[in-house]
Each structure stands twice: as structure tokens, then as C-alpha cells.
Short mmCIF file of C-alpha atoms in Angstrom, two decimals:
data_model
loop_
_atom_site.label_atom_id
_atom_site.label_comp_id
_atom_site.label_asym_id
_atom_site.label_seq_id
_atom_site.Cartn_x
_atom_site.Cartn_y
_atom_site.Cartn_z
CA UNK A 941 1.93 39.33 19.51
CA UNK A 942 4.43 39.46 16.45
CA UNK A 943 5.64 35.94 17.38
CA UNK A 944 2.09 35.02 16.96
CA UNK A 945 1.53 37.39 13.55
CA UNK A 946 4.98 35.48 12.41
CA UNK A 947 3.72 32.04 13.38
CA UNK A 948 0.14 32.85 11.42
CA UNK A 949 1.62 34.17 8.28
CA UNK A 950 4.12 30.87 8.21
CA UNK A 951 1.75 28.06 9.25
CA UNK A 952 2.11 26.53 6.03
CA UNK A 953 5.36 24.58 5.40
CA UNK A 954 7.24 25.71 2.21
CA UNK A 955 7.73 23.11 -0.33
CA UNK A 956 10.82 21.83 -1.42
CA UNK A 957 11.33 22.73 -5.38
CA UNK A 958 14.01 19.69 -5.80
CA UNK A 959 11.63 17.29 -5.07
CA UNK A 960 10.54 15.15 -7.60
CA UNK A 961 6.96 15.09 -6.07
CA UNK A 962 6.18 18.92 -5.77
CA UNK A 963 4.95 20.14 -8.87
CA UNK A 964 4.71 23.75 -10.26
CA UNK A 965 1.62 25.13 -11.26
CA UNK A 966 2.00 28.43 -12.26
CA UNK A 967 1.99 27.70 -15.95
CA UNK A 968 -2.37 27.18 -14.99
CA UNK A 969 -2.52 30.57 -14.20
CA UNK A 970 -5.98 29.98 -12.34
CA UNK A 971 -7.42 30.03 -15.58
CA UNK A 972 -10.57 27.72 -14.98
CA UNK A 973 -10.32 24.86 -17.97
CA UNK A 974 -6.96 25.24 -18.37
CA UNK A 975 -5.27 21.30 -18.25
CA UNK A 976 -1.75 19.81 -18.69
CA UNK A 977 -0.61 16.02 -18.48
CA UNK A 978 2.19 15.07 -16.08
CA UNK A 979 3.98 11.97 -16.43
CA UNK A 980 6.99 11.04 -14.28
CA UNK A 981 8.72 8.48 -12.22
CA UNK A 982 9.25 9.05 -8.61
CA UNK A 983 11.89 7.12 -6.41
CA UNK A 984 10.55 5.51 -3.01
CA UNK A 985 12.28 6.66 -0.37
CA UNK A 986 10.82 4.64 2.65
CA UNK A 987 9.23 1.64 2.01
CA UNK A 988 4.82 1.60 1.31
CA UNK A 989 2.81 -1.02 2.61
CA UNK A 990 2.91 -3.85 5.19
CA UNK A 991 6.38 -5.27 6.58
CA UNK A 992 6.27 -8.90 5.96
CA UNK A 993 2.85 -9.12 4.15
CA UNK A 994 3.54 -7.11 1.10
CA UNK A 995 5.91 -3.66 0.47
CA UNK A 996 6.54 -1.55 -2.03
CA UNK A 997 10.56 -1.50 -1.35
CA UNK A 998 12.53 1.64 -0.93
CA UNK A 999 14.54 2.33 -4.06
CA UNK A 1000 12.01 1.23 -6.38
CA UNK A 1001 10.05 3.57 -8.55
CA UNK A 1002 6.49 4.62 -8.48
CA UNK A 1003 5.43 5.58 -12.21
CA UNK A 1004 2.59 8.54 -12.26
CA UNK A 1005 0.27 9.27 -15.13
CA UNK A 1006 -1.44 12.27 -13.88
CA UNK A 1007 -3.69 15.27 -15.64
CA UNK A 1008 -3.54 18.53 -13.66
CA UNK A 1009 -6.66 20.68 -14.42
CA UNK A 1010 -7.57 24.04 -13.19
CA UNK A 1011 -11.15 24.42 -11.55
CA UNK A 1012 -12.67 27.45 -9.61
CA UNK A 1013 -11.76 26.38 -6.17
CA UNK A 1014 -8.00 24.86 -7.23
CA UNK A 1015 -6.00 22.22 -9.03
CA UNK A 1016 -7.81 19.14 -9.34
CA UNK A 1017 -5.37 15.64 -9.86
CA UNK A 1018 -6.34 13.22 -11.46
CA UNK A 1019 -5.10 9.88 -13.31
CA UNK A 1020 -3.28 6.62 -11.94
CA UNK A 1021 0.13 5.43 -9.72
CA UNK A 1022 1.55 2.39 -10.69
CA UNK A 1023 4.25 0.41 -8.85
CA UNK A 1024 5.37 -3.04 -8.10
CA UNK A 1025 4.76 -4.61 -4.71
CA UNK A 1026 6.75 -7.57 -3.71
CA UNK A 1027 5.47 -9.73 -0.66
CA UNK A 1028 4.52 -13.33 1.01
CA UNK A 1029 1.78 -15.58 -0.34
CA UNK A 1030 -0.86 -15.44 3.07
CA UNK A 1031 -1.42 -19.38 2.01
CA UNK A 1032 1.52 -21.28 0.91
CA UNK A 1033 4.37 -18.43 2.05
CA UNK A 1034 6.12 -18.21 -1.45
CA UNK A 1035 7.58 -15.04 -2.48
CA UNK A 1036 5.32 -12.96 -4.90
CA UNK A 1037 5.49 -10.12 -7.24
CA UNK A 1038 2.24 -7.88 -7.99
CA UNK A 1039 1.59 -4.84 -10.24
CA UNK A 1040 -0.30 -2.48 -8.09
CA UNK A 1041 -2.25 0.52 -10.08
CA UNK A 1042 -4.16 3.01 -8.10
CA UNK A 1043 -6.84 5.60 -9.46
CA UNK A 1044 -5.51 8.91 -8.11
CA UNK A 1045 -8.01 12.19 -7.58
CA UNK A 1046 -7.36 15.05 -5.20
CA UNK A 1047 -8.54 18.60 -5.24
CA UNK A 1048 -5.77 21.14 -3.97
CA UNK A 1049 -7.17 24.32 -2.67
CA UNK A 1050 -6.40 27.91 -4.21
CA UNK A 1051 -5.73 30.00 -0.93
CA UNK A 1052 -8.38 32.60 0.11
CA UNK A 1053 -10.46 30.29 -1.77
CA UNK A 1054 -14.19 29.38 -0.13
CA UNK A 1055 -12.85 25.57 -0.01
CA UNK A 1056 -9.79 26.79 1.84
CA UNK A 1057 -11.47 28.83 4.20
CA UNK A 1058 -14.40 25.94 5.11
CA UNK A 1059 -11.70 23.15 5.22
CA UNK A 1060 -9.30 21.87 7.21
CA UNK A 1061 -5.78 20.51 5.49
CA UNK A 1062 -6.36 17.09 6.75
CA UNK A 1063 -9.48 17.35 4.50
CA UNK A 1064 -8.30 19.31 1.28
CA UNK A 1065 -4.73 19.84 0.75
CA UNK A 1066 -3.56 23.41 -0.09
CA UNK A 1067 -1.36 25.24 -2.93
CA UNK A 1068 1.44 26.58 -1.74
CA UNK A 1069 2.76 29.38 -4.11
CA UNK A 1070 1.28 27.88 -6.58
CA UNK A 1071 2.91 24.56 -5.80
CA UNK A 1072 1.23 20.85 -5.36
CA UNK A 1073 2.70 18.13 -3.06
CA UNK A 1074 1.61 14.86 -4.70
CA UNK A 1075 3.52 12.79 -2.03
CA UNK A 1076 0.91 12.34 0.51
CA UNK A 1077 -1.79 12.17 -1.62
CA UNK A 1078 -0.40 8.98 -3.86
CA UNK A 1079 0.97 7.07 -0.72
CA UNK A 1080 -2.46 7.05 0.98
CA UNK A 1081 -3.76 5.88 -2.34
CA UNK A 1082 -0.98 2.90 -2.84
CA UNK A 1083 -0.66 1.80 0.68
CA UNK A 1084 -5.05 1.66 0.86
CA UNK A 1085 -4.94 -0.41 -2.68
CA UNK A 1086 -1.91 -3.09 -1.25
CA UNK A 1087 -3.90 -6.41 -0.31
CA UNK A 1088 -3.84 -7.58 3.40
CA UNK A 1089 -3.76 -11.10 2.40
CA UNK A 1090 -2.15 -11.56 -0.90
CA UNK A 1091 -2.30 -14.41 -2.80
CA UNK A 1092 0.28 -15.94 -5.34
CA UNK A 1093 -2.70 -17.22 -7.28
CA UNK A 1094 -6.19 -16.74 -6.78
CA UNK A 1095 -6.85 -20.54 -6.60
CA UNK A 1096 -3.53 -21.15 -3.88
CA UNK A 1097 -4.29 -24.36 -2.08
CA UNK A 1098 -1.84 -23.41 0.64
CA UNK A 1099 0.15 -25.83 2.70
CA UNK A 1100 -1.00 -29.68 4.07
CA UNK A 1101 -1.83 -28.21 8.32
CA UNK A 1102 -0.11 -31.75 9.24
CA UNK A 1103 3.31 -31.63 7.54
CA UNK A 1104 3.69 -28.18 6.23
CA UNK A 1105 4.08 -29.29 2.60
CA UNK A 1106 2.72 -26.70 -0.28
CA UNK A 1107 -0.76 -29.08 -1.51
CA UNK A 1108 0.56 -27.66 -5.28
CA UNK A 1109 3.72 -30.23 -4.66
CA UNK A 1110 1.74 -33.43 -3.21
CA UNK A 1111 0.65 -36.47 -4.92
CA UNK A 1112 -2.77 -36.61 -5.52
CA UNK A 1113 -4.68 -38.53 -2.51
CA UNK A 1114 -2.33 -37.03 -0.09
CA UNK A 1115 -3.88 -37.18 3.30
CA UNK A 1116 -2.53 -37.93 6.79
CA UNK A 1117 -4.20 -40.67 9.21
CA UNK A 1118 -5.95 -39.81 11.61
CA UNK A 1119 -6.56 -41.19 15.17
CA UNK A 1120 -8.80 -40.29 17.79
CA UNK A 1121 -6.60 -39.23 21.06
CA UNK A 1122 -8.88 -40.99 23.38
CA UNK A 1123 -7.79 -44.37 21.46
CA UNK A 1124 -4.18 -43.28 20.88
CA UNK A 1125 -2.67 -44.94 23.95
CA UNK A 1126 -4.70 -48.44 22.88
CA UNK A 1127 -3.22 -48.10 19.28
CA UNK A 1128 0.37 -47.80 20.73
CA UNK A 1129 0.30 -50.81 23.10
CA UNK A 1130 -1.32 -52.56 20.08
CA UNK A 1131 1.82 -51.64 18.05
CA UNK A 1132 4.29 -52.39 21.06
CA UNK A 1133 2.55 -56.04 21.30
CA UNK A 1134 2.60 -57.02 17.62
CA UNK A 1135 6.32 -56.69 17.77
CA UNK A 1136 6.52 -59.51 20.53
CA UNK A 1137 6.45 -63.39 19.79
CA UNK A 1138 3.80 -65.70 21.17
CA UNK A 1139 4.25 -67.28 24.13
CA UNK A 1140 4.25 -71.27 24.45
CA UNK A 1141 0.68 -72.32 24.56
#
């Protein structure tokens, strides 16, 4: 029974104060109406996005420009997160770089609040010892904002389906002669006969 009590009292993991994602909100003092601006550069430790399509690479940084507001049920975090994504154009396959900016808004519930008691943690995150962990919220917002089919330009024409060369690099009027496969054998035979000298009449 004592083990279960211990597990119940410690079901919420402690947050690492050393993490740049963890923010201490004690100065807001649970007084509704107080706010605090937060600007911070946060390193990306694992790539965000879809490999070989578009990602925010490990070693790059996310720029956070946020406002923390104390409300009755918790701390409301709102603002923007900005990063540079790298990927491959879905049409021409050229490498591309894209600036990504997403809107962030999340309520972190106070322990013992009505919100905390009536919702699951996967619905609304909690404050732990007056601290919040921004990483899951920001990561989810960034990943959802990344395009599934990124383009180097909106009007990218892609590649010629016959020769595989970028349309942007081809001469105007570029094309390939199409022969109906039903006539292909006859055309090939005609070409072979065209190289033969006519016999004596």
C-alpha cells in the first residue's frame, strides 16, 4: 500500500531546471492578470519533421517569442516559434531552405485547479513545481506546420517526365516525339530498310 501511495504522489515526473525548454513561473505568483514576456533561443537536439522531405536539423535553433500570462486555471502561453527548415522540392528535387514561423498557444493547468481535475495530461499539460515544459507544445506546433510537399517556388514546373531534366533548364518548345506502341515495330523496320540501297530493277 505504501508503494502505491508513493507512486500516486510521484506520478508526475520532475522537470529538469537545466533544460532551456523549462520555464519557472513563480514570479507570476498565481495572481490572475500578471504576465511575463519571454524571448529565448533553444537548441534542437533531434531533427523535427519528415526525413528526406523537410526537417529542422539537429544542431539548429528555435527562436521563441512568447508571453506567459497567469489566469485563474493556470499559465497561458502564447506567441511564436521560428526556425529554419531544410528539405527537397517535391517537384524538381532541388534542395531548399524555408523559414517556418508558427503560432503557439497552450494553457498549463495549476495542480488542484478545475481544469487539472477534469482533463487528462495528454489534453492539457500541467505545471510541475511552478514550472512548465514548453518542448512538447512547440515541437508539435512546428511539425504540424511543416509542408508535406515542400516547393522551391510556388510555380516550380518540376521535371520533364521523359528525360528527367528540370523544365526551368530546358529550351522553350522542348518535347519528345511520342510513337504509339502499336506502330513502334513498324517504324523500327522502316528505319532499318531506309539504310539499305535499293537493288537493281
